[in-house]
Amino acid sequence: MVKRTARAVSRYHHGDLKSAALSAAEKILERDGLQAVTLRAVARAVGVSHTAPKNHFGDLMGLLSEIAAVGYLRFAAALAEAVNPTSGHARDRLRAMGSAYVTFARAHPNLFLLMFHSERLDMKRPSLLAAIDESRQSLRTAVISSADARPMNPVEVAARATASWSLVHGLAMLLLDGRLKNTMASLPGVDVETFLETVLDVARVGD
Amino acid sequence: MVKRTARAVSRYHHGDLKSAALSAAEKILERDGLQAVTLRAVARAVGVSHTAPKNHFGDLMGLLSEIAAVGYLRFAAALAEAVNPTSGHARDRLRAMGSAYVTFARAHPNLFLLMFHSERLDMKRPSLLAAIDESRQSLRTAVISSADARPMNPVEVAARATASWSLVHGLAMLLLDGRLKNTMASLPGVDVETFLETVLDVARVGD
DNA sequence: CCACAATATTTCCAGTGTAAATATTGTACA
DNA sequence: TGTACAATATTTACACTGGAAATATTGTGG
């Protein structure tokens, strides 16, 4: 059995506890849900005393915030990726980002739910704020580039951006919370991804 | 000091524990958040041993489910109320219901968040299912009545309904999670309700 | 009036977050 | 090289939680 990554032999001083704990926590989150993400469970998974994580995350909220921060960085990358190849019209880029938004939520449901669960997050934590801001940048570029030629006042611009965001976010949340099961059941032969794309097509926000 | 409602003198056998516990729990929920809703806290608030609620709710998830059920009944009433007086066009009714949806979420934020937090709910509990179905009925009437004259296939009908729902739900969730603070801060002089109405106006879903 | 079901209490246990004191280790500096 | 110091980890302790199990009280139908 090979030694971990760094020189870790003595067992005291894990050597890479922070990142090890983060990935262990993320695994627990996706596998067993948020309620299973526990300081003690993470510590057990990494093979360390149950108070060791405190040095790196402070408390449970700190740990969850760091997990969410990692999620936001991946989220931002996924959104940016979705826009890049689409060299078509601005509206197509917005549409592609909406699709990527929902796809990410489906691919990492528990992580996504945590990311929008402020009650469990420390919204003053710098790393989390920075990661959120990165996602916001990704979103903004697509929304801005889809602005019409005709002049709009700032409120209308913000309202359209918020409407677009609300649509994709609400769709993701309803889906993850199982609220679309009835709808899907009433449409035999229609698979989920097809239906989600139809929703995004039908709802061309603003005009 | 007047006796409670029913004849409750002996202190053993509360007499109306279920409803008393429910309203106490709801008060705690709105005042201190979901994490404060605890079987023991509710029992303390009602002045009863900490295992007494078990007889009525089974476990914590059962209690939370009953609270959510009450919320869904109120939610359904609020939505139905919003549609009733509006005798105008079908689209106006849909618009009014969207406004009522967001208004309810703002008026009872923690309750609303619980209602869409399946992880904490027992979605097999009959009372909860019935209450959810009542809300769904309220929503459905408005959406159906706003359907165009021109024929649509079932998938498009469902997609439009889902898009409308997603928009208002996403708007409510983003707002409650504090995700619109930045946007609002960038629009000095615009108050929240005005902005929310603008979002709903801008996003006339489907056509 | 009494057996029984419903309701409430008491007692107990395992699991959790967190604080405080202690122990070990890496490292900068002499 | 060696040593004080900061960083990191452990041990111990405590208050809280959900829940199971045994017990006690009360309402009610027979």
CSV table of C-alpha atoms (C1' of nucleotides) in Angstrom, one decimal:
chain,number,residue,atom,x,y,z
A,1,MET,CA,0.0,0.0,0.0
A,2,VAL,CA,1.5,3.2,-1.2
A,3,LYS,CA,2.0,6.2,1.1
A,4,ARG,CA,-0.5,9.0,0.6
A,5,THR,CA,0.8,11.9,-1.4
A,6,ALA,CA,3.1,13.8,0.9
A,7,ARG,CA,5.5,12.2,3.4
A,8,ALA,CA,3.0,11.0,6.0
A,9,VAL,CA,4.4,8.2,8.1
A,10,SER,CA,4.2,9.2,11.7
A,11,ARG,CA,0.3,9.5,11.8
A,12,TYR,CA,0.4,12.6,13.8
A,13,HIS,CA,0.1,15.6,11.5
A,14,HIS,CA,-1.8,14.3,8.6
A,15,GLY,CA,0.1,16.7,6.3
A,16,ASP,CA,-2.7,17.4,3.9
A,17,LEU,CA,-5.8,17.3,6.1
A,18,LYS,CA,-7.6,20.3,4.6
A,19,SER,CA,-7.9,19.1,1.1
A,20,ALA,CA,-8.3,15.4,2.2
A,21,ALA,CA,-11.1,16.4,4.5
A,22,LEU,CA,-12.7,18.5,1.7
A,23,SER,CA,-12.8,15.7,-0.8
A,24,ALA,CA,-14.0,13.2,1.8
A,25,ALA,CA,-16.7,15.6,2.8
A,26,GLU,CA,-17.8,16.1,-0.8
A,27,LYS,CA,-18.0,12.4,-1.3
A,28,ILE,CA,-20.1,11.9,1.8
A,29,LEU,CA,-22.3,14.8,0.7
A,30,GLU,CA,-23.1,13.4,-2.7
A,31,ARG,CA,-23.4,9.8,-1.5
A,32,ASP,CA,-25.4,10.3,1.7
A,33,GLY,CA,-26.8,13.8,1.7
A,34,LEU,CA,-26.2,16.9,3.7
A,35,GLN,CA,-27.4,15.5,7.0
A,36,ALA,CA,-24.5,12.9,6.8
A,37,VAL,CA,-21.8,15.6,6.5
A,38,THR,CA,-20.6,15.8,10.0
A,39,LEU,CA,-17.3,17.0,11.4
A,40,ARG,CA,-16.9,13.6,13.1
A,41,ALA,CA,-17.8,11.6,10.0
A,42,VAL,CA,-15.4,13.5,7.9
A,43,ALA,CA,-12.7,13.1,10.5
A,44,ARG,CA,-13.4,9.3,10.6
A,45,ALA,CA,-13.2,9.1,6.8
A,46,VAL,CA,-9.8,10.7,6.9
A,47,GLY,CA,-8.6,8.8,9.9
A,48,VAL,CA,-8.0,11.6,12.2
A,49,SER,CA,-9.4,12.7,15.6
A,50,HIS,CA,-12.8,14.3,15.5
A,51,THR,CA,-11.6,17.8,16.4
A,52,ALA,CA,-8.8,17.9,14.0
A,53,PRO,CA,-10.9,19.6,11.2
A,54,LYS,CA,-11.5,22.5,13.5
A,55,ASN,CA,-8.0,23.9,12.8
A,56,HIS,CA,-8.8,24.2,9.1
A,57,PHE,CA,-12.5,25.0,9.0
A,58,GLY,CA,-13.4,26.4,12.4
A,59,ASP,CA,-16.7,24.8,12.7
A,60,LEU,CA,-19.2,22.8,10.7
A,61,MET,CA,-20.5,25.8,8.9
A,62,GLY,CA,-17.0,26.6,7.9
A,63,LEU,CA,-16.5,23.1,6.4
A,64,LEU,CA,-19.8,23.3,4.5
A,65,SER,CA,-18.9,26.8,3.3
A,66,GLU,CA,-15.6,25.5,1.9
A,67,ILE,CA,-17.4,22.6,0.2
A,68,ALA,CA,-19.8,25.1,-1.4
A,69,ALA,CA,-16.9,27.3,-2.5
A,70,VAL,CA,-15.4,24.4,-4.4
A,71,GLY,CA,-18.8,23.7,-5.9
A,72,TYR,CA,-19.1,27.3,-7.0
A,73,LEU,CA,-15.7,27.2,-8.7
A,74,ARG,CA,-16.8,24.1,-10.7
A,75,PHE,CA,-20.1,25.6,-11.4
A,76,ALA,CA,-18.5,28.8,-12.8
A,77,ALA,CA,-16.3,26.6,-15.0
A,78,ALA,CA,-19.2,24.6,-16.3
A,79,LEU,CA,-21.2,27.7,-17.1
A,80,ALA,CA,-18.3,29.4,-18.9
A,81,GLU,CA,-17.6,26.2,-20.8
A,82,ALA,CA,-21.2,26.1,-22.0
A,83,VAL,CA,-21.0,29.5,-23.5
A,84,ASN,CA,-17.6,29.3,-25.1
A,85,PRO,CA,-18.1,27.0,-28.1
A,86,THR,CA,-21.5,28.6,-28.9
A,87,SER,CA,-20.5,31.2,-31.4
A,88,GLY,CA,-24.1,31.8,-32.5
A,89,HIS,CA,-26.5,34.4,-31.6
A,90,ALA,CA,-26.5,35.9,-28.1
A,91,ARG,CA,-29.8,34.3,-27.3
A,92,ASP,CA,-28.3,30.9,-28.1
A,93,ARG,CA,-25.6,31.5,-25.6
A,94,LEU,CA,-28.1,32.4,-22.9
A,95,ARG,CA,-30.0,29.3,-23.8
A,96,ALA,CA,-26.9,27.1,-23.6
A,97,MET,CA,-26.0,28.5,-20.2
A,98,GLY,CA,-29.5,27.7,-18.9
A,99,SER,CA,-29.0,24.2,-20.1
A,100,ALA,CA,-25.6,24.0,-18.4
A,101,TYR,CA,-27.1,25.4,-15.2
A,102,VAL,CA,-29.7,22.7,-14.9
A,103,THR,CA,-27.3,20.0,-16.1
A,104,PHE,CA,-24.9,20.9,-13.3
A,105,ALA,CA,-27.7,20.7,-10.7
A,106,ARG,CA,-28.6,17.3,-11.9
A,107,ALA,CA,-25.1,16.1,-12.0
A,108,HIS,CA,-24.3,17.2,-8.4
A,109,PRO,CA,-27.7,17.5,-6.7
A,110,ASN,CA,-26.6,17.6,-3.1
A,111,LEU,CA,-23.8,19.9,-3.8
A,112,PHE,CA,-26.0,22.3,-5.7
A,113,LEU,CA,-28.6,22.3,-2.9
A,114,LEU,CA,-25.9,23.1,-0.4
A,115,MET,CA,-24.6,25.9,-2.6
A,116,PHE,CA,-28.0,27.6,-2.3
A,117,HIS,CA,-28.7,26.8,1.3
A,118,SER,CA,-27.5,30.0,2.9
A,119,GLU,CA,-28.7,28.9,6.3
A,120,ARG,CA,-25.9,26.4,6.5
A,121,LEU,CA,-23.3,28.6,4.9
A,122,ASP,CA,-21.1,31.4,6.3
A,123,MET,CA,-21.7,34.0,3.7
A,124,LYS,CA,-19.0,36.2,5.1
A,125,ARG,CA,-16.3,33.6,4.4
A,126,PRO,CA,-13.9,35.1,1.8
A,127,SER,CA,-13.3,32.0,-0.1
A,128,LEU,CA,-17.0,31.4,-0.5
A,129,LEU,CA,-17.7,34.9,-1.6
A,130,ALA,CA,-14.9,34.8,-4.2
A,131,ALA,CA,-16.2,31.6,-5.6
A,132,ILE,CA,-19.8,32.9,-5.7
A,133,ASP,CA,-18.6,36.0,-7.5
A,134,GLU,CA,-16.8,33.8,-10.1
A,135,SER,CA,-20.1,32.1,-10.9
A,136,ARG,CA,-21.9,35.4,-11.0
A,137,GLN,CA,-19.3,36.6,-13.6
A,138,SER,CA,-20.0,33.6,-15.8
A,139,LEU,CA,-23.7,34.2,-15.6
A,140,ARG,CA,-23.4,37.9,-16.2
A,141,THR,CA,-21.5,37.6,-19.4
A,142,ALA,CA,-24.2,35.5,-21.1
A,143,VAL,CA,-27.0,37.7,-19.9
A,144,ILE,CA,-25.3,40.9,-20.9
A,145,SER,CA,-24.4,39.6,-24.3
A,146,SER,CA,-28.0,38.7,-24.9
A,147,ALA,CA,-29.2,42.2,-24.3
A,148,ASP,CA,-31.2,43.7,-27.1
A,149,ALA,CA,-30.0,46.4,-29.3
A,150,ARG,CA,-32.8,48.7,-28.2
A,151,PRO,CA,-32.1,50.8,-25.2
A,152,MET,CA,-33.3,49.6,-21.8
A,153,ASN,CA,-33.2,51.3,-18.4
A,154,PRO,CA,-31.1,49.6,-15.7
A,155,VAL,CA,-34.2,48.3,-13.9
A,156,GLU,CA,-35.4,46.5,-16.9
A,157,VAL,CA,-32.0,45.0,-17.6
A,158,ALA,CA,-31.7,43.8,-14.1
A,159,ALA,CA,-35.3,42.4,-14.2
A,160,ARG,CA,-34.6,40.5,-17.4
A,161,ALA,CA,-31.4,39.0,-15.9
A,162,THR,CA,-33.2,38.1,-12.7
A,163,ALA,CA,-36.0,36.5,-14.7
A,164,SER,CA,-33.6,34.3,-16.7
A,165,TRP,CA,-31.8,33.3,-13.5
A,166,SER,CA,-35.1,32.6,-11.7
A,167,LEU,CA,-36.3,30.4,-14.5
A,168,VAL,CA,-33.3,28.1,-14.6
A,169,HIS,CA,-32.9,28.2,-10.9
A,170,GLY,CA,-36.5,27.4,-10.2
A,171,LEU,CA,-36.4,24.6,-12.7
A,172,ALA,CA,-33.4,23.1,-11.1
A,173,MET,CA,-34.8,23.4,-7.6
A,174,LEU,CA,-38.2,21.9,-8.5
A,175,LEU,CA,-36.5,19.0,-10.2
A,176,LEU,CA,-34.1,18.3,-7.4
A,177,ASP,CA,-36.9,18.5,-4.9
A,178,GLY,CA,-38.8,15.9,-6.8
A,179,ARG,CA,-41.6,18.3,-7.6
A,180,LEU,CA,-41.7,17.5,-11.3
A,181,LYS,CA,-42.3,13.8,-10.8
A,182,ASN,CA,-46.1,14.1,-11.3
A,183,THR,CA,-45.6,16.1,-14.4
A,184,MET,CA,-43.2,13.6,-15.9
A,185,ALA,CA,-45.5,10.8,-15.0
A,186,SER,CA,-48.3,12.4,-17.0
A,187,LEU,CA,-46.0,12.4,-20.1
A,188,PRO,CA,-45.2,8.8,-20.8
A,189,GLY,CA,-42.5,8.4,-23.3
A,190,VAL,CA,-40.9,11.7,-22.6
A,191,ASP,CA,-37.6,11.5,-20.9
A,192,VAL,CA,-36.4,14.1,-18.4
A,193,GLU,CA,-33.7,15.8,-20.4
A,194,THR,CA,-36.0,16.3,-23.4
A,195,PHE,CA,-38.7,17.8,-21.2
A,196,LEU,CA,-36.2,20.2,-19.5
A,197,GLU,CA,-35.0,21.4,-22.8
A,198,THR,CA,-38.6,21.9,-24.0
A,199,VAL,CA,-39.2,24.0,-20.9
A,200,LEU,CA,-36.2,26.2,-21.6
A,201,ASP,CA,-37.3,26.5,-25.3
A,202,VAL,CA,-40.8,27.5,-24.4
A,203,ALA,CA,-39.7,30.1,-21.9
A,204,ARG,CA,-37.7,32.4,-24.0
A,205,VAL,CA,-37.6,35.1,-21.3
A,206,GLY,CA,-38.2,38.7,-22.4
A,207,ASP,CA,-39.6,38.9,-25.9
B,1,MET,CA,-55.1,33.1,34.2
B,2,VAL,CA,-57.7,31.3,32.1
B,3,LYS,CA,-57.5,27.6,31.4
B,4,ARG,CA,-56.4,26.6,28.0
B,5,THR,CA,-59.1,25.7,25.6
B,6,ALA,CA,-60.2,22.2,26.6
B,7,ARG,CA,-60.5,21.1,30.2
B,8,ALA,CA,-56.8,20.8,31.1
B,9,VAL,CA,-56.2,20.9,34.8
B,10,SER,CA,-54.3,17.8,35.9
B,11,ARG,CA,-51.2,18.5,33.8
B,12,TYR,CA,-51.0,14.9,32.8
B,13,HIS,CA,-52.6,14.5,29.4
B,14,HIS,CA,-52.3,17.9,27.8
B,15,GLY,CA,-55.5,17.4,26.0
B,16,ASP,CA,-54.7,19.3,22.9
B,17,LEU,CA,-51.1,18.5,22.4
B,18,LYS,CA,-51.0,17.9,18.7
B,19,SER,CA,-52.4,21.3,17.6
B,20,ALA,CA,-50.6,23.1,20.5
B,21,ALA,CA,-47.3,21.5,19.4
B,22,LEU,CA,-47.9,22.4,15.8
B,23,SER,CA,-48.5,26.1,16.4
B,24,ALA,CA,-45.6,26.3,18.9
B,25,ALA,CA,-43.4,24.6,16.3
B,26,GLU,CA,-44.5,27.0,13.6
B,27,LYS,CA,-43.7,29.9,15.8
B,28,ILE,CA,-40.3,28.6,16.6
B,29,LEU,CA,-39.7,27.9,12.9
B,30,GLU,CA,-40.5,31.5,11.8
B,31,ARG,CA,-38.7,33.1,14.6
B,32,ASP,CA,-35.5,31.0,14.9
B,33,GLY,CA,-35.3,29.1,11.7
B,34,LEU,CA,-35.5,25.4,10.8
B,35,GLN,CA,-32.5,24.3,12.9
B,36,ALA,CA,-34.3,25.5,16.0
B,37,VAL,CA,-37.3,23.3,15.4
B,38,THR,CA,-36.5,20.4,17.7
B,39,LEU,CA,-38.7,17.9,19.3
B,40,ARG,CA,-37.4,18.9,22.7
B,41,ALA,CA,-37.7,22.6,22.0
B,42,VAL,CA,-41.3,22.1,20.9
B,43,ALA,CA,-42.0,20.0,24.0
B,44,ARG,CA,-40.5,22.6,26.2
B,45,ALA,CA,-42.6,25.4,24.6
B,46,VAL,CA,-45.8,23.4,25.3
B,47,GLY,CA,-44.7,22.4,28.7
B,48,VAL,CA,-44.6,18.7,28.2
B,49,SER,CA,-42.0,15.9,28.4
B,50,HIS,CA,-39.6,15.7,25.5
B,51,THR,CA,-41.0,12.4,24.2
B,52,ALA,CA,-44.6,13.4,24.3
B,53,PRO,CA,-44.7,14.6,20.7
B,54,LYS,CA,-43.8,11.2,19.6
B,55,ASN,CA,-47.3,9.9,20.1
B,56,HIS,CA,-48.6,12.5,17.6
B,57,PHE,CA,-45.9,12.8,15.0
B,58,GLY,CA,-43.7,9.8,15.3
B,59,ASP,CA,-40.4,11.5,14.8
B,60,LEU,CA,-39.0,14.9,13.9
B,61,MET,CA,-39.6,14.3,10.3
B,62,GLY,CA,-43.2,13.7,11.1
B,63,LEU,CA,-43.5,16.9,13.0
B,64,LEU,CA,-41.9,18.9,10.2
B,65,SER,CA,-44.1,17.2,7.7
B,66,GLU,CA,-47.2,18.3,9.6
B,67,ILE,CA,-46.0,21.8,9.8
B,68,ALA,CA,-45.4,21.8,6.1
B,69,ALA,CA,-48.8,20.4,5.5
B,70,VAL,CA,-50.4,23.3,7.4
B,71,GLY,CA,-48.2,25.6,5.3
B,72,TYR,CA,-49.4,24.1,2.0
B,73,LEU,CA,-53.0,24.5,3.1
B,74,ARG,CA,-52.5,28.2,3.7
B,75,PHE,CA,-50.5,28.4,0.5
B,76,ALA,CA,-53.3,26.9,-1.5
B,77,ALA,CA,-55.8,29.4,0.1
B,78,ALA,CA,-53.5,32.4,-0.7
B,79,LEU,CA,-53.1,31.3,-4.3
B,80,ALA,CA,-56.8,30.7,-4.8
B,81,GLU,CA,-57.6,34.0,-3.2
B,82,ALA,CA,-55.3,35.8,-5.6
B,83,VAL,CA,-57.1,34.4,-8.6
B,84,ASN,CA,-60.6,34.9,-7.5
B,85,PRO,CA,-61.2,38.6,-7.6
B,86,THR,CA,-59.3,39.0,-10.9
B,87,SER,CA,-62.0,38.6,-13.4
B,88,GLY,CA,-59.8,39.9,-16.2
B,89,HIS,CA,-58.0,38.0,-18.9
B,90,ALA,CA,-56.5,34.6,-18.2
B,91,ARG,CA,-53.0,36.0,-18.4
B,92,ASP,CA,-53.8,38.5,-15.7
B,93,ARG,CA,-54.9,35.7,-13.4
B,94,LEU,CA,-51.6,33.8,-14.0
B,95,ARG,CA,-49.7,37.0,-13.3
B,96,ALA,CA,-51.7,37.6,-10.1
B,97,MET,CA,-51.0,34.1,-8.9
B,98,GLY,CA,-47.3,34.5,-9.6
B,99,SER,CA,-47.4,37.6,-7.4
B,100,ALA,CA,-49.2,35.8,-4.7
B,101,TYR,CA,-46.7,33.0,-4.9
B,102,VAL,CA,-43.8,35.3,-4.2
B,103,THR,CA,-45.7,37.3,-1.6
B,104,PHE,CA,-46.4,34.1,0.4
B,105,ALA,CA,-42.8,33.1,0.3
B,106,ARG,CA,-41.7,36.6,1.6
B,107,ALA,CA,-44.4,36.5,4.3
B,108,HIS,CA,-43.4,33.1,5.6
B,109,PRO,CA,-39.8,32.5,4.5
B,110,ASN,CA,-38.8,29.7,6.8
B,111,LEU,CA,-42.1,27.9,6.4
B,112,PHE,CA,-41.8,28.2,2.6
B,113,LEU,CA,-38.3,26.9,2.6
B,114,LEU,CA,-39.4,23.9,4.7
B,115,MET,CA,-42.2,23.2,2.3
B,116,PHE,CA,-39.7,22.8,-0.5
B,117,HIS,CA,-37.1,20.9,1.5
B,118,SER,CA,-38.0,17.3,0.8
B,119,GLU,CA,-35.0,16.0,2.5
B,120,ARG,CA,-36.6,17.0,5.8
B,121,LEU,CA,-40.1,15.9,4.9
B,122,ASP,CA,-41.8,12.5,4.8
B,123,MET,CA,-43.3,12.7,1.3
B,124,LYS,CA,-45.4,9.6,2.0
B,125,ARG,CA,-47.3,11.2,4.8
B,126,PRO,CA,-51.0,11.4,3.7
B,127,SER,CA,-51.8,14.7,5.3
B,128,LEU,CA,-48.8,16.3,3.6
B,129,LEU,CA,-49.6,14.7,0.2
B,130,ALA,CA,-53.2,16.0,0.5
B,131,ALA,CA,-52.1,19.5,1.3
B,132,ILE,CA,-49.6,19.6,-1.5
B,133,ASP,CA,-52.2,18.4,-3.9
B,134,GLU,CA,-54.5,21.2,-2.8
B,135,SER,CA,-51.8,23.7,-3.7
B,136,ARG,CA,-51.2,22.0,-7.0
B,137,GLN,CA,-54.9,22.4,-7.8
B,138,SER,CA,-54.8,26.1,-7.1
B,139,LEU,CA,-51.8,26.5,-9.4
B,140,ARG,CA,-53.3,24.3,-12.1
B,141,THR,CA,-56.5,26.3,-12.5
B,142,ALA,CA,-54.6,29.5,-13.2
B,143,VAL,CA,-52.2,27.9,-15.6
B,144,ILE,CA,-54.9,26.0,-17.5
B,145,SER,CA,-57.2,29.0,-17.8
B,146,SER,CA,-54.3,30.9,-19.4
B,147,ALA,CA,-53.8,28.4,-22.1
B,148,ASP,CA,-54.0,29.8,-25.6
B,149,ALA,CA,-56.9,29.2,-27.9
B,150,ARG,CA,-54.6,27.6,-30.4
B,151,PRO,CA,-54.0,23.9,-30.0
B,152,MET,CA,-51.0,22.6,-28.1
B,153,ASN,CA,-49.7,19.2,-27.6
B,154,PRO,CA,-49.5,17.8,-24.0
B,155,VAL,CA,-45.8,18.3,-23.8
B,156,GLU,CA,-46.0,21.9,-24.7
B,157,VAL,CA,-48.8,22.5,-22.2
B,158,ALA,CA,-46.8,20.8,-19.4
B,159,ALA,CA,-43.6,22.7,-20.5
B,160,ARG,CA,-45.4,26.1,-20.3
B,161,ALA,CA,-46.9,25.3,-16.9
B,162,THR,CA,-43.5,24.1,-15.6
B,163,ALA,CA,-41.8,27.2,-17.0
B,164,SER,CA,-44.3,29.5,-15.2
B,165,TRP,CA,-43.9,27.6,-12.0
B,166,SER,CA,-40.1,27.6,-12.3
B,167,LEU,CA,-40.0,31.3,-12.8
B,168,VAL,CA,-41.9,32.2,-9.7
B,169,HIS,CA,-40.4,29.5,-7.6
B,170,GLY,CA,-36.9,30.4,-8.6
B,171,LEU,CA,-37.6,34.0,-7.9
B,172,ALA,CA,-38.9,33.2,-4.5
B,173,MET,CA,-35.9,30.9,-3.7
B,174,LEU,CA,-33.3,33.3,-4.9
B,175,LEU,CA,-34.9,36.1,-2.9
B,176,LEU,CA,-35.2,34.1,0.3
B,177,ASP,CA,-31.6,32.8,0.0
B,178,GLY,CA,-30.4,36.4,-0.2
B,179,ARG,CA,-29.2,36.0,-3.8
B,180,LEU,CA,-30.8,39.2,-5.1
B,181,LYS,CA,-29.1,41.5,-2.6
B,182,ASN,CA,-26.4,42.5,-5.0
B,183,THR,CA,-28.9,43.2,-7.7
B,184,MET,CA,-31.1,45.3,-5.4
B,185,ALA,CA,-28.0,47.2,-4.2
B,186,SER,CA,-27.2,48.1,-7.8
B,187,LEU,CA,-30.6,49.7,-8.2
B,188,PRO,CA,-30.8,52.5,-5.6
B,189,GLY,CA,-34.3,53.9,-5.0
B,190,VAL,CA,-36.0,50.7,-6.2
B,191,ASP,CA,-37.8,48.8,-3.5
B,192,VAL,CA,-38.0,45.1,-3.4
B,193,GLU,CA,-41.7,44.6,-4.2
B,194,THR,CA,-41.5,47.0,-7.2
B,195,PHE,CA,-38.6,45.1,-8.6
B,196,LEU,CA,-40.2,41.7,-8.1
B,197,GLU,CA,-43.3,42.9,-9.9
B,198,THR,CA,-41.1,44.2,-12.7
B,199,VAL,CA,-39.4,40.8,-13.0
B,200,LEU,CA,-42.8,39.1,-13.3
B,201,ASP,CA,-43.9,41.7,-15.9
B,202,VAL,CA,-40.8,41.3,-18.0
B,203,ALA,CA,-41.1,37.5,-18.0
B,204,ARG,CA,-44.4,36.9,-19.6
B,205,VAL,CA,-43.7,33.2,-20.0
B,206,GLY,CA,-44.6,31.7,-23.4
B,207,ASP,CA,-45.4,34.3,-26.0
C,1,DC,C1',-66.9,-0.5,37.5
C,2,DC,C1',-63.2,-2.2,35.0
C,3,DA,C1',-60.2,-3.6,31.1
C,4,DC,C1',-58.0,-1.4,27.5
C,5,DA,C1',-56.3,2.0,24.4
C,6,DA,C1',-54.4,6.4,24.2
C,7,DT,C1',-51.4,9.6,26.0
C,8,DA,C1',-47.6,11.2,28.9
C,9,DT,C1',-43.4,10.5,31.7
C,10,DT,C1',-38.9,8.6,33.1
C,11,DT,C1',-34.8,6.6,32.1
C,12,DC,C1',-31.4,5.4,29.0
C,13,DC,C1',-28.3,5.4,25.0
C,14,DA,C1',-25.7,6.8,20.9
C,15,DG,C1',-24.4,10.6,18.2
C,16,DT,C1',-23.3,15.4,17.5
C,17,DG,C1',-20.8,20.2,17.8
C,18,DT,C1',-17.7,22.6,20.3
C,19,DA,C1',-14.5,24.3,24.0
C,20,DA,C1',-10.3,23.6,26.7
C,21,DA,C1',-6.2,21.5,27.9
C,22,DT,C1',-2.5,18.8,26.3
C,23,DA,C1',0.7,16.7,23.1
C,24,DT,C1',3.3,16.4,18.8
C,25,DT,C1',5.7,18.2,14.9
C,26,DG,C1',7.5,21.5,11.4
C,27,DT,C1',10.3,25.6,10.9
C,28,DA,C1',12.5,30.0,11.3
C,29,DC,C1',16.1,31.8,13.6
C,30,DA,C1',20.2,31.9,16.7
D,1,DT,C1',23.2,22.4,14.9
D,2,DG,C1',19.8,23.3,18.3
D,3,DT,C1',15.9,25.5,20.2
D,4,DA,C1',11.8,28.6,20.9
D,5,DC,C1',7.5,29.1,18.6
D,6,DA,C1',3.6,28.4,15.7
D,7,DA,C1',0.9,25.1,13.5
D,8,DT,C1',-1.4,21.0,13.9
D,9,DA,C1',-3.5,17.0,16.3
D,10,DT,C1',-5.3,14.5,20.3
D,11,DT,C1',-7.7,13.9,24.6
D,12,DT,C1',-11.2,15.0,27.6
D,13,DA,C1',-15.4,17.0,28.9
D,14,DC,C1',-20.0,19.0,28.4
D,15,DA,C1',-24.5,20.2,26.6
D,16,DC,C1',-27.5,19.3,23.3
D,17,DT,C1',-30.2,16.2,20.2
D,18,DG,C1',-33.3,12.0,18.4
D,19,DG,C1',-35.0,8.0,19.7
D,20,DA,C1',-36.0,3.4,22.1
D,21,DA,C1',-38.0,1.1,26.1
D,22,DA,C1',-40.3,0.7,30.3
D,23,DT,C1',-43.5,2.8,33.2
D,24,DA,C1',-47.3,5.7,34.7
D,25,DT,C1',-51.7,8.1,34.1
D,26,DT,C1',-56.1,9.0,32.1
D,27,DG,C1',-60.2,8.7,29.1
D,28,DT,C1',-63.6,5.5,27.5
D,29,DG,C1',-66.3,1.6,25.8
D,30,DG,C1',-68.1,-2.6,27.6
